Coordinates of C-alpha atoms and ligand atoms in Angstrom, one line a residue:
X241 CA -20.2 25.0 13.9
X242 CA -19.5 22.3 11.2
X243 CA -22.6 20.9 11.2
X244 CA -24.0 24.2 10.2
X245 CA -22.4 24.3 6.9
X246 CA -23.3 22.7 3.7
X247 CA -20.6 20.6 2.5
X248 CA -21.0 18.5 -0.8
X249 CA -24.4 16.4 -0.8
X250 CA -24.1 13.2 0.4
X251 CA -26.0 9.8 -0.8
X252 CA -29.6 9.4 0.9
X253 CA -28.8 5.8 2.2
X254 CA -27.9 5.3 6.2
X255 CA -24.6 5.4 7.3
X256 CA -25.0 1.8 7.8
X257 CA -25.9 1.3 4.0
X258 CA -23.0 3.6 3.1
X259 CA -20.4 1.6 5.0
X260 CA -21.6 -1.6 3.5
X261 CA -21.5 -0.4 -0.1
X262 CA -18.0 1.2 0.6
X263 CA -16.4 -2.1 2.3
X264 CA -18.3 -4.6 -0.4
X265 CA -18.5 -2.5 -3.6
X266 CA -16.3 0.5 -3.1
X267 CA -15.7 1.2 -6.9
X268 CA -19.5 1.3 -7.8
X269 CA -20.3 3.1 -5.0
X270 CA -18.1 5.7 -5.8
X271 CA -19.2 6.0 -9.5
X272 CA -22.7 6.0 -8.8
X273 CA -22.1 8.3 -6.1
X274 CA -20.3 11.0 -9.2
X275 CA -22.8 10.1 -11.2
X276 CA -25.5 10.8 -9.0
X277 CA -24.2 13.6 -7.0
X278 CA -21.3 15.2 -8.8
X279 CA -16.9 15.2 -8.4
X280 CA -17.3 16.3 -5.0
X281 CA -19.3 14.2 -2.4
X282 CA -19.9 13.4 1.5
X283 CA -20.3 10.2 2.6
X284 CA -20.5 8.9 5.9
X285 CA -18.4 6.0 7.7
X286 CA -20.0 4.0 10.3
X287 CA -18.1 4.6 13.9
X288 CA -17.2 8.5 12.3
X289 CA -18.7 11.5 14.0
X290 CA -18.3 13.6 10.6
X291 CA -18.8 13.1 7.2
X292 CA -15.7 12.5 4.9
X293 CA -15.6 14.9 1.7
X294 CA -14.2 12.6 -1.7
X295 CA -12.8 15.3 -4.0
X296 CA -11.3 14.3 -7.4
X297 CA -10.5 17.5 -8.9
X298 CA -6.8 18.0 -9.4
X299 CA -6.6 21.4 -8.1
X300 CA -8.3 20.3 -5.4
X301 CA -5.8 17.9 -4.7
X302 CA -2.8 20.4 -4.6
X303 CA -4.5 22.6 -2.6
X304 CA -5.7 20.1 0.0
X305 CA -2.1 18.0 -0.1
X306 CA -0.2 21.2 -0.4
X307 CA -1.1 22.5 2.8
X308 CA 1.0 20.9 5.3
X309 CA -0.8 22.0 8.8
X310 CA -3.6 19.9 8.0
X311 CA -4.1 16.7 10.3
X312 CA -5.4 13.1 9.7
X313 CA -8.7 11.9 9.3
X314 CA -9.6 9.9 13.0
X315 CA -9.6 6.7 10.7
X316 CA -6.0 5.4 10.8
X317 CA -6.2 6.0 14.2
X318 CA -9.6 4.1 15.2
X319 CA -8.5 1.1 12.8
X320 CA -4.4 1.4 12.9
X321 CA -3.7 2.5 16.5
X322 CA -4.3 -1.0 18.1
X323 CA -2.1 -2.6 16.1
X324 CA 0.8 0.0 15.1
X325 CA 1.2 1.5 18.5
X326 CA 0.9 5.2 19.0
X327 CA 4.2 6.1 18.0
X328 CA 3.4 4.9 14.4
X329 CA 4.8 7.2 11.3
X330 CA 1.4 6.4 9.5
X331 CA -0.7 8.3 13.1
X332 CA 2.1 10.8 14.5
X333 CA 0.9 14.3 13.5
X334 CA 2.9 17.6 13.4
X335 CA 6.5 17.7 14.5
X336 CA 6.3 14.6 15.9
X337 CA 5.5 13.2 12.7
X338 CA 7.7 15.4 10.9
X339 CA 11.1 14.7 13.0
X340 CA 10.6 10.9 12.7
X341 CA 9.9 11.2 9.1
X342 CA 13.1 12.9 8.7
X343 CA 14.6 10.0 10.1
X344 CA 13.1 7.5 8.9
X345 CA 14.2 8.7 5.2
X346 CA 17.4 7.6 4.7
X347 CA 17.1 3.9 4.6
X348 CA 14.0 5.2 1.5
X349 CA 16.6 6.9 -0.5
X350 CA 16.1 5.7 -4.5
X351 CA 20.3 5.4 -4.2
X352 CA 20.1 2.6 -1.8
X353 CA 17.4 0.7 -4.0
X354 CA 20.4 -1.3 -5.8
X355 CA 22.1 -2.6 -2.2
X356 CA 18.3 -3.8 -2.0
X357 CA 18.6 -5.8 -5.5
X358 CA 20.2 -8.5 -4.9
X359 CA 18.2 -9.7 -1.7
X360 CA 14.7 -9.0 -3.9
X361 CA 15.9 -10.8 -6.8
X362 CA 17.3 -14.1 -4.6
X363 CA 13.8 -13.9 -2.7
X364 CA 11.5 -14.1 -5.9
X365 CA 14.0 -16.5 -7.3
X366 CA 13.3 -19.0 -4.8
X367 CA 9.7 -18.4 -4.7
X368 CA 9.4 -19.2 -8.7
X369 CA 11.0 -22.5 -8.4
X370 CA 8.5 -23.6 -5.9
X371 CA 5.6 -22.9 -8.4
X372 CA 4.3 -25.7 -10.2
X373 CA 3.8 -26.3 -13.3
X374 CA 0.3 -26.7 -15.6
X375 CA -1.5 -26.2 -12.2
X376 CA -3.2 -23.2 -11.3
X377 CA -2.4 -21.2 -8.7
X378 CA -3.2 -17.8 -7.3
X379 CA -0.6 -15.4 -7.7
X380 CA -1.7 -12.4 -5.5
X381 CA -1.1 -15.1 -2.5
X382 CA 2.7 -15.6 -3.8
X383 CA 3.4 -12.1 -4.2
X384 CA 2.3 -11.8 -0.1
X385 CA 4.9 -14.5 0.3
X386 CA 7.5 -12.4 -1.8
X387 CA 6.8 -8.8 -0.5
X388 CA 6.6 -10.5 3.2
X389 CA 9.9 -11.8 2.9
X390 CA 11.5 -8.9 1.7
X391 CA 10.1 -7.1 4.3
X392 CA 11.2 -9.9 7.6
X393 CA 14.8 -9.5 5.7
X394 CA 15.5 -6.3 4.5
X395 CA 13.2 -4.1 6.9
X396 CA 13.2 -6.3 10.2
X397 CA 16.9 -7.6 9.3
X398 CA 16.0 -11.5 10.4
X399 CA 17.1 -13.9 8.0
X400 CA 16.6 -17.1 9.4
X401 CA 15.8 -19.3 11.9
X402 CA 12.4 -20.2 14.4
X403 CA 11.8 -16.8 14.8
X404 CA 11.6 -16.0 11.5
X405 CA 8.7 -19.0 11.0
X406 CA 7.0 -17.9 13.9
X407 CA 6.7 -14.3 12.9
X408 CA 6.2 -14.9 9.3
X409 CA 3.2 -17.6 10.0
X410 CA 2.0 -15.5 13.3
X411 CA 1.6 -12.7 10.8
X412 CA -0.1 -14.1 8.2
X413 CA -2.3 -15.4 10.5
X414 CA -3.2 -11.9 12.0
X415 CA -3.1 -10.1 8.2
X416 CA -5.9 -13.1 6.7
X417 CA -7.9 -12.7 10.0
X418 CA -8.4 -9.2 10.1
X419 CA -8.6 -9.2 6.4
X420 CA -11.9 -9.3 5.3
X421 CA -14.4 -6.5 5.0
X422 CA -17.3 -8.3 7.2
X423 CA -14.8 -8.7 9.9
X424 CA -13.5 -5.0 9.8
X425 CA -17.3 -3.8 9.2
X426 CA -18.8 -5.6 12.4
X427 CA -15.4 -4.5 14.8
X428 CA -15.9 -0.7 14.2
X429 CA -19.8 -1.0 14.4
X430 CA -19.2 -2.7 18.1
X431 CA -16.4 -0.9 18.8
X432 CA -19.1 2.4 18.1
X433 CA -20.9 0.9 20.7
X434 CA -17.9 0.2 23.3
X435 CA -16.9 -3.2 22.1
X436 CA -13.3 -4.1 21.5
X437 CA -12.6 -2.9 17.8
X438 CA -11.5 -4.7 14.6
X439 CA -8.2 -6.3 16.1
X440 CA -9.3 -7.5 19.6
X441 CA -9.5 -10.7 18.7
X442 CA -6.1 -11.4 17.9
X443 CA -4.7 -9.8 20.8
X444 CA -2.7 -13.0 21.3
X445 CA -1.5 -13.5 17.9
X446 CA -0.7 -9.7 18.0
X447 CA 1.0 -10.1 21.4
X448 CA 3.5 -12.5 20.5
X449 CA 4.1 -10.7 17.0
X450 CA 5.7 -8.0 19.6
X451 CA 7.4 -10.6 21.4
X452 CA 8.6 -11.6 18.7
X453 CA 9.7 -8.2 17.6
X454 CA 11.2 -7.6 20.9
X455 CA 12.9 -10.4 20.5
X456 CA 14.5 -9.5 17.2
X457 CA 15.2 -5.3 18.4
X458 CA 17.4 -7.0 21.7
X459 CA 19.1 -9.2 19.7
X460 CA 19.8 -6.6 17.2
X461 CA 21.1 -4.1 20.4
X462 CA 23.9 -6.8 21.0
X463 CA 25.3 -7.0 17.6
X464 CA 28.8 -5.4 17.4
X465 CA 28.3 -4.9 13.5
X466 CA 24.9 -2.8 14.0
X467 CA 26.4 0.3 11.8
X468 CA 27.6 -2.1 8.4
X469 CA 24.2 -3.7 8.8
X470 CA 21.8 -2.8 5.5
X471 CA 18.4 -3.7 7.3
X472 CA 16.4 -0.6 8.0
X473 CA 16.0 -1.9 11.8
X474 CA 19.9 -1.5 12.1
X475 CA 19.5 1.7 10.6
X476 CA 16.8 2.9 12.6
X477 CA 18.4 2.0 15.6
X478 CA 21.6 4.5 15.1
X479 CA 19.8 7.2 13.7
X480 CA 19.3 10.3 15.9
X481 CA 16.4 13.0 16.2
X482 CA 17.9 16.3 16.3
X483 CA 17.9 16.8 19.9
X484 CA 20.6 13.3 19.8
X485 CA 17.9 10.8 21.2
X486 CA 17.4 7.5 19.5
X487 CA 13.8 5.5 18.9
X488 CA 13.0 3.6 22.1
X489 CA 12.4 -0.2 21.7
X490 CA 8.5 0.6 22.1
X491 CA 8.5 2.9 18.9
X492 CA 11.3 0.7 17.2
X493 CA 8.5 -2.0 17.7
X494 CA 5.4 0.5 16.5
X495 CA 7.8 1.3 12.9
X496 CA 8.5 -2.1 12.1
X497 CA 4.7 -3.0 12.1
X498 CA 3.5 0.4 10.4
X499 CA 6.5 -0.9 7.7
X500 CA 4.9 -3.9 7.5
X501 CA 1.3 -3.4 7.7
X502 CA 2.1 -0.1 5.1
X503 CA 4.6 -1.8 2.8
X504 CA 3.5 -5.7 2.5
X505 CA -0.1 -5.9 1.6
X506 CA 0.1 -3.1 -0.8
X507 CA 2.9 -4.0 -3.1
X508 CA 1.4 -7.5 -3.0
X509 CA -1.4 -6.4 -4.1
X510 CA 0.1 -4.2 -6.6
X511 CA 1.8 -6.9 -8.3
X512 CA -1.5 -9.2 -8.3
X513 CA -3.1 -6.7 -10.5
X514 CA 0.1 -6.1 -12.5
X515 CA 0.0 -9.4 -13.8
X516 CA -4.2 -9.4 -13.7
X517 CA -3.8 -6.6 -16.3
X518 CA -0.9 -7.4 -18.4
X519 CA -2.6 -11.3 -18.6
X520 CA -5.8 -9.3 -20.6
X521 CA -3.8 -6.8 -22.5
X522 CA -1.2 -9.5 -24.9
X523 CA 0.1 -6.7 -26.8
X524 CA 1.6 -4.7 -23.7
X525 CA 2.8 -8.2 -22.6
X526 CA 4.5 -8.6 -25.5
X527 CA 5.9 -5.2 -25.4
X528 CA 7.1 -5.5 -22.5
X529 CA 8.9 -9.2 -22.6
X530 CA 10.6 -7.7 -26.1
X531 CA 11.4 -4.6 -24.1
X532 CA 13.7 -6.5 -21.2
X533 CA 15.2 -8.6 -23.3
X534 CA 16.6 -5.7 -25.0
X535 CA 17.5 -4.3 -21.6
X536 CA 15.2 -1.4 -21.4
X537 CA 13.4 -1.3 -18.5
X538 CA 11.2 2.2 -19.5
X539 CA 8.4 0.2 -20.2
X540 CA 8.7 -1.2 -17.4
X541 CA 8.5 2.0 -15.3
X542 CA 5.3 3.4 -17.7
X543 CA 3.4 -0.3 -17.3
X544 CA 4.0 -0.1 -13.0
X545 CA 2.8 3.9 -13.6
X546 CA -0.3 2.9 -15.7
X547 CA -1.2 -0.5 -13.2
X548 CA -1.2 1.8 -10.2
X549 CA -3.4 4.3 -11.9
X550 CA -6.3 1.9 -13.0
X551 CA -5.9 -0.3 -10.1
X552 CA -5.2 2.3 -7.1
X553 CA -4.3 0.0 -4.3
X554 CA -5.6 2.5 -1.6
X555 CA -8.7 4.3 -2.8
X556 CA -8.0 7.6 0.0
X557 CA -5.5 9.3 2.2
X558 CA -7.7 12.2 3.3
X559 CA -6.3 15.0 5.4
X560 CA -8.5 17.2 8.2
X561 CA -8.3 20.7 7.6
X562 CA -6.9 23.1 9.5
X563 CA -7.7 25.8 7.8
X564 CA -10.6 26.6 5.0
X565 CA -10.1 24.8 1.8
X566 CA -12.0 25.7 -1.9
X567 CA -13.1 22.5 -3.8
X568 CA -14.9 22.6 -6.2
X569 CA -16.1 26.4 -5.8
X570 CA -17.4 24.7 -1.6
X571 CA -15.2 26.5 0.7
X572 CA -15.0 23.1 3.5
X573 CA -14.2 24.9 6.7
X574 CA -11.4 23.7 9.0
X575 CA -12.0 20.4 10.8
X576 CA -13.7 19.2 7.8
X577 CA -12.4 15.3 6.4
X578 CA -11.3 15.8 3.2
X579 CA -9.6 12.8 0.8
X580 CA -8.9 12.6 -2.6
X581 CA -11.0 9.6 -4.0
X582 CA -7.9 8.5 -5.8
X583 CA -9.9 6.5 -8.4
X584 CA -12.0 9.1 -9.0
X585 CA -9.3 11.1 -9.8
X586 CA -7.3 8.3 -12.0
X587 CA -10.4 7.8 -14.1
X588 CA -11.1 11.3 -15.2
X589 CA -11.1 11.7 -18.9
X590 CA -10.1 15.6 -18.9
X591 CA -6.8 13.8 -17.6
X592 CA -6.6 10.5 -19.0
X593 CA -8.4 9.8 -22.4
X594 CA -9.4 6.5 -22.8
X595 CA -9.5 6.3 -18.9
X596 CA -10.9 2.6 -18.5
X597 CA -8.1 1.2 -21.0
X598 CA -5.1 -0.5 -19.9
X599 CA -2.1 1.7 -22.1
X600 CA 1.4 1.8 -20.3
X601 CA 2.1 4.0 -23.5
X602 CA 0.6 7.3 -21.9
X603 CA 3.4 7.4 -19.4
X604 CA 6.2 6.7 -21.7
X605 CA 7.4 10.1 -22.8
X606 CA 5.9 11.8 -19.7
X607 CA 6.1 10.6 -15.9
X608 CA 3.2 10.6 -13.9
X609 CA 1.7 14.2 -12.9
X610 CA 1.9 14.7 -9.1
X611 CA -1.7 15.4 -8.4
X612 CA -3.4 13.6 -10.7
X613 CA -1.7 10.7 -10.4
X614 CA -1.7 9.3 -6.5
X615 CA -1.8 6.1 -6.0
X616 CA 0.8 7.2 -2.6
X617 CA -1.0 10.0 -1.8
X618 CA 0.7 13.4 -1.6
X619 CA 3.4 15.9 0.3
X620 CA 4.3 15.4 3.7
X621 CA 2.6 12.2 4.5
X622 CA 3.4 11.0 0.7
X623 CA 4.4 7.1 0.8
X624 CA 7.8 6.6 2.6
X625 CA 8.0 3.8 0.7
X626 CA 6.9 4.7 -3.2
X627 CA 10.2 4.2 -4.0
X628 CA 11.3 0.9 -2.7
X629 CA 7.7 -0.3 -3.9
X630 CA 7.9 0.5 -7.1
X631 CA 12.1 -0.8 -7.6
X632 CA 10.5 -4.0 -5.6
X633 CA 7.9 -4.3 -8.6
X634 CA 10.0 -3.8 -11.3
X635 CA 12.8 -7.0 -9.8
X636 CA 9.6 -9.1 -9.3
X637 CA 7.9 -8.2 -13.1
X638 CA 11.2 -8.8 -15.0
X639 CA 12.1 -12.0 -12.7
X640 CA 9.0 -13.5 -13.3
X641 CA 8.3 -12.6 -16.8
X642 CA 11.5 -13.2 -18.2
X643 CA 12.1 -16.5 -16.6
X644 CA 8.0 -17.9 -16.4
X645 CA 5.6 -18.9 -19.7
X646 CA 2.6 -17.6 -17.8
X647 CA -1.1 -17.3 -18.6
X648 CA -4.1 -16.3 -16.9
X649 CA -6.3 -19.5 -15.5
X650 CA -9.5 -17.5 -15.3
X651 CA -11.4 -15.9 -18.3
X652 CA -12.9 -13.2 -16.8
X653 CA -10.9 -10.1 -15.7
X654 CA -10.6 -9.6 -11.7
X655 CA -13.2 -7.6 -9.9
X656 CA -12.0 -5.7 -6.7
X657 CA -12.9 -7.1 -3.6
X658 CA -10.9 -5.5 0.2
X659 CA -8.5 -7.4 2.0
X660 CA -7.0 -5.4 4.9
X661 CA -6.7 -1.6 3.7
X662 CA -6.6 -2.5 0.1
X663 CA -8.4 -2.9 -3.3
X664 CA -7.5 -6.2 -4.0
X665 CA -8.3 -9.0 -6.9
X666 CA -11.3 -10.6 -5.5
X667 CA -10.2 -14.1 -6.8
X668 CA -6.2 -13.8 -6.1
X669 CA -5.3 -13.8 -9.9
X670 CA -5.4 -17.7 -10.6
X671 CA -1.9 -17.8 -13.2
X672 CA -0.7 -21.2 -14.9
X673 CA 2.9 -21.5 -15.5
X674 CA 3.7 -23.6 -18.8
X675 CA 7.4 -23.4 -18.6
X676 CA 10.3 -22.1 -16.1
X677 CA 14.0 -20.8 -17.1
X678 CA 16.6 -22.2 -15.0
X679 CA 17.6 -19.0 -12.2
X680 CA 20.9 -16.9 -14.0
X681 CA 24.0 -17.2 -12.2
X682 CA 24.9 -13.8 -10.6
X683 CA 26.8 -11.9 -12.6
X684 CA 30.5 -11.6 -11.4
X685 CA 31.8 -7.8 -11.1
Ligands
HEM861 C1 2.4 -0.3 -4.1 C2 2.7 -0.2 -2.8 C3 2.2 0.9 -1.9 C4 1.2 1.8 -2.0 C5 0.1 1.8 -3.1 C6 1.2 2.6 -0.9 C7 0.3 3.7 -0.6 C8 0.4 4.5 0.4 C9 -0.5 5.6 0.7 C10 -1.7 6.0 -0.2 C11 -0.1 6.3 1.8 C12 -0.8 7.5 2.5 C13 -0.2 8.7 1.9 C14 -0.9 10.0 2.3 O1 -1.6 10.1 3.3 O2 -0.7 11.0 1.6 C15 1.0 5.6 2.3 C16 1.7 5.9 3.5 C17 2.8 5.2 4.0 N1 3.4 4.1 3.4 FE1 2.9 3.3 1.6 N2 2.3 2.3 -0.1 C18 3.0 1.3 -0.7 C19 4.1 0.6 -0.3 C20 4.8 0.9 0.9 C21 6.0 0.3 1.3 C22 6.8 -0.8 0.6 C23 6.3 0.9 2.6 C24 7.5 0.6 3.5 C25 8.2 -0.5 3.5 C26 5.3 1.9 2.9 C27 5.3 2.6 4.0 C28 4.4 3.7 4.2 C29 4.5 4.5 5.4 C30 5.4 4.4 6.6 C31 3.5 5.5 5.2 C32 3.1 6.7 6.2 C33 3.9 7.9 5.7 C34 3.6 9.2 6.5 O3 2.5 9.3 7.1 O4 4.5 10.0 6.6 N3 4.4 1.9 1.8 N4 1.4 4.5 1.5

């Protein structure tokens, strides 16, 4: 029946030639595909039956994320099942999804943030006094070591010892391998074709991740202390879906990776561009280095609000309809994949005047609007972790910047390249740091 209906126009090019501008060039080809086509478009993935729908329209938006029967695209599943595990928040659908979302909350709650501080602020601490000084260095790959260790500690509860050097360099070795666009490109083309998919050929590494993980989820089991504990592991082990069960070791094993692989890379990456944008724009640097000195951490909150928006870490998080949705005057019938282009939608200059320019300012007196701002997509399959993201970013930013001199080592702005899921700088964000403050003492209460 789909195929019957006209749904947006779509790009002349292959699928093959579509798939290769998306993973290479994914903000050009979405401009050129507005440009040439209009705000709502079809493009379509290689490995994907159907075409996916890229709307950009804010009312669009609510009406697509406000709906909460519709499913998921088939793409987190194709790419994320292998390594996630079926049980996965980020590929449960319906009430499955639902009751473990419920109880994986808690732990996500913006009061717990501060029992999160101190941990964040030790962890970055140690990480600036390893950087040199007047050398360059990239610091999107320091930020993977920060947001990865906040992660092992305060999500996987492992704090030191072998197995936390195994998993941390098994892991890295498994998120640079499968990193790469050419690599992720060529898996789901063979795996179209019955070949073994994107991840297959770091079954090993990926094997003894999970014994690892095992590892860490027995141990935990035996600890008398398990309800003081503050890791989310601890937490999720006590907590109870409604019918009084508790998450089996196999979907205690599938969360901890979909935290990882959802919560690491992203707020890495986040921070890399961050400091990529606040390295062109003095003035706002300024601004803000005045403004946490005086304690005031509101720019703060409006510079993180305005990075997200012109750097969008995730460009989609597309739903499949299960009903009839009206974009754009098309009524898409159900079972069509829909996503927001997210930015698409952060560029539009009916929202966001100016909508190339870097200017925390325009989130100072107002927060972000909830549909046309979503760099964490929307509703009931919104980021589980916006919050701790964004607190994470804002103990990293006023660390680094009120302890580090730092300046950009490249004169040319960052152009997005993919690594993994995300839009990331294409050159890491090569920094020089000209001078480092001692750490400050804790402050006794
Ligand atoms: C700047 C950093 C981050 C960005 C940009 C980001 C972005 C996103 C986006 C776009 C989605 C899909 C939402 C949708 O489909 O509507 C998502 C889902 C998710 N994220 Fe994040 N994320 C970030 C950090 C984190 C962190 C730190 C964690 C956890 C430690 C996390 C865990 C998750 C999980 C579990 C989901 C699935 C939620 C569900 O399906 O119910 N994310 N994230």
């Amino acid at each position: 029946m789909l195929s019957l209906v006209a749904l947006p126009p779509e790009p002349k090019s292959p699928p093959l030639v579509q798939t290769l501008r998306w993973a290479f060039r994914p903000l050009q080809f979405m401009d050129a595909c507005r440009r040439e086509l209009g705000e709502s478009f079809s493009v379509r993935f290689l490995g994907f039956e159907r075409p996916m729908v890229l709307i950009s329209d804010p009312e669009a938006i609510k009406a697509l994320y406000r709906e909460p029967s519709h499913g998921l695209p088939p793409g987190r599943n194709i790419i994320l099942e292998p390594i996630l595990g079926s049980k996965s928040l980020l590929i449960q659908e319906g009430a499955e999804h639902l009751s473990r979302r419920r109880l994986m909350l808690p732990p996500f709650h913006g009061e717990r943030m501060r029992s999160y501080e101190e941990a964040m602020t030790e962890i970055v601490g140690t990480e600036i006094d390893s950087w040199p000084l007047h050398s360059e260095f990239p610091i999107h790959a320091r930020m993977q070591a920060v947001t990865l260790e906040v992660i092992l500690r305060l999500v996987f509860g492992v704090s030191s010892g072998p197995r936390l050097d195994r998993l941390r360099e098994t892991l890295a070795t498994v998120l640079t391998e499968t990193a790469t666009p050419g690599r992720q490109v060529l898996g789901l083309a063979l795996q179209r074709f019955g070949g073994p998919g994107p991840f297959a050929h770091f079954d090993k590494q990926l094997r003894e991740v999970d014994d690892l993980l095992f590892a860490e989820i027995a141990e935990h089991r035996e600890r008398p202390d398990l309800a003081e504990r503050e890791d989310m592991l601890s937490m999720l082990m006590l907590a109870e879906f409604e019918d009084g069960s508790r998450m089996e070791d196999q979907e205690l094993r599938d969360q901890l990776m979909t935290l990882l692989l959802a919560g690491h890379e992203t707020t890495a990456t986040a921070l890399a561009w961050t400091f990529d944008l606040l390295l062109r724009h003095p003035a706002a640097l300024g601004r803000l280095r005045d403004s946490l000195d005086a304690g005031d951490e509101d720019y703060l909150r409006a510079t993180i609000s305005e990075s997200l928006r012109l750097r969008p870490v995730i460009p989609l998080a597309g739903r499949r309809l299960s009903k009839e949705l009206v974009a754009d005057g098309i009524a898409l019938p159900a079972g069509t994949d829909v996503t927001p282009a997210i930015w698409l939608t952060h560029t539009r200059p009916d929202v966001y005047p100016e909508p190339y320019a870097f200017k925390p300012e325009r989130f100072l007196e107002d927060g972000p609007d909830t549909y046309s701002w979503i760099p964490f997509g929307g509703s009931v399959r919104r980021c589980i972790g916006a919050t701790f993201a964004e607190f994470e970013m804002r103990v990293v930013l006023r660390e680094v910047l009120t302890r580090c001199e730092l300046h950009k080592a490249n004169p040319l702005p960052e152009t997005t390249g993919r690594r993994n899921i995300t839009l990331s700088p294409k050159h890491g964000t090569p920094v020089v740091v000209t001078s480092r403050e001692p750490a400050r003492e804790p402050v006794a209460v």
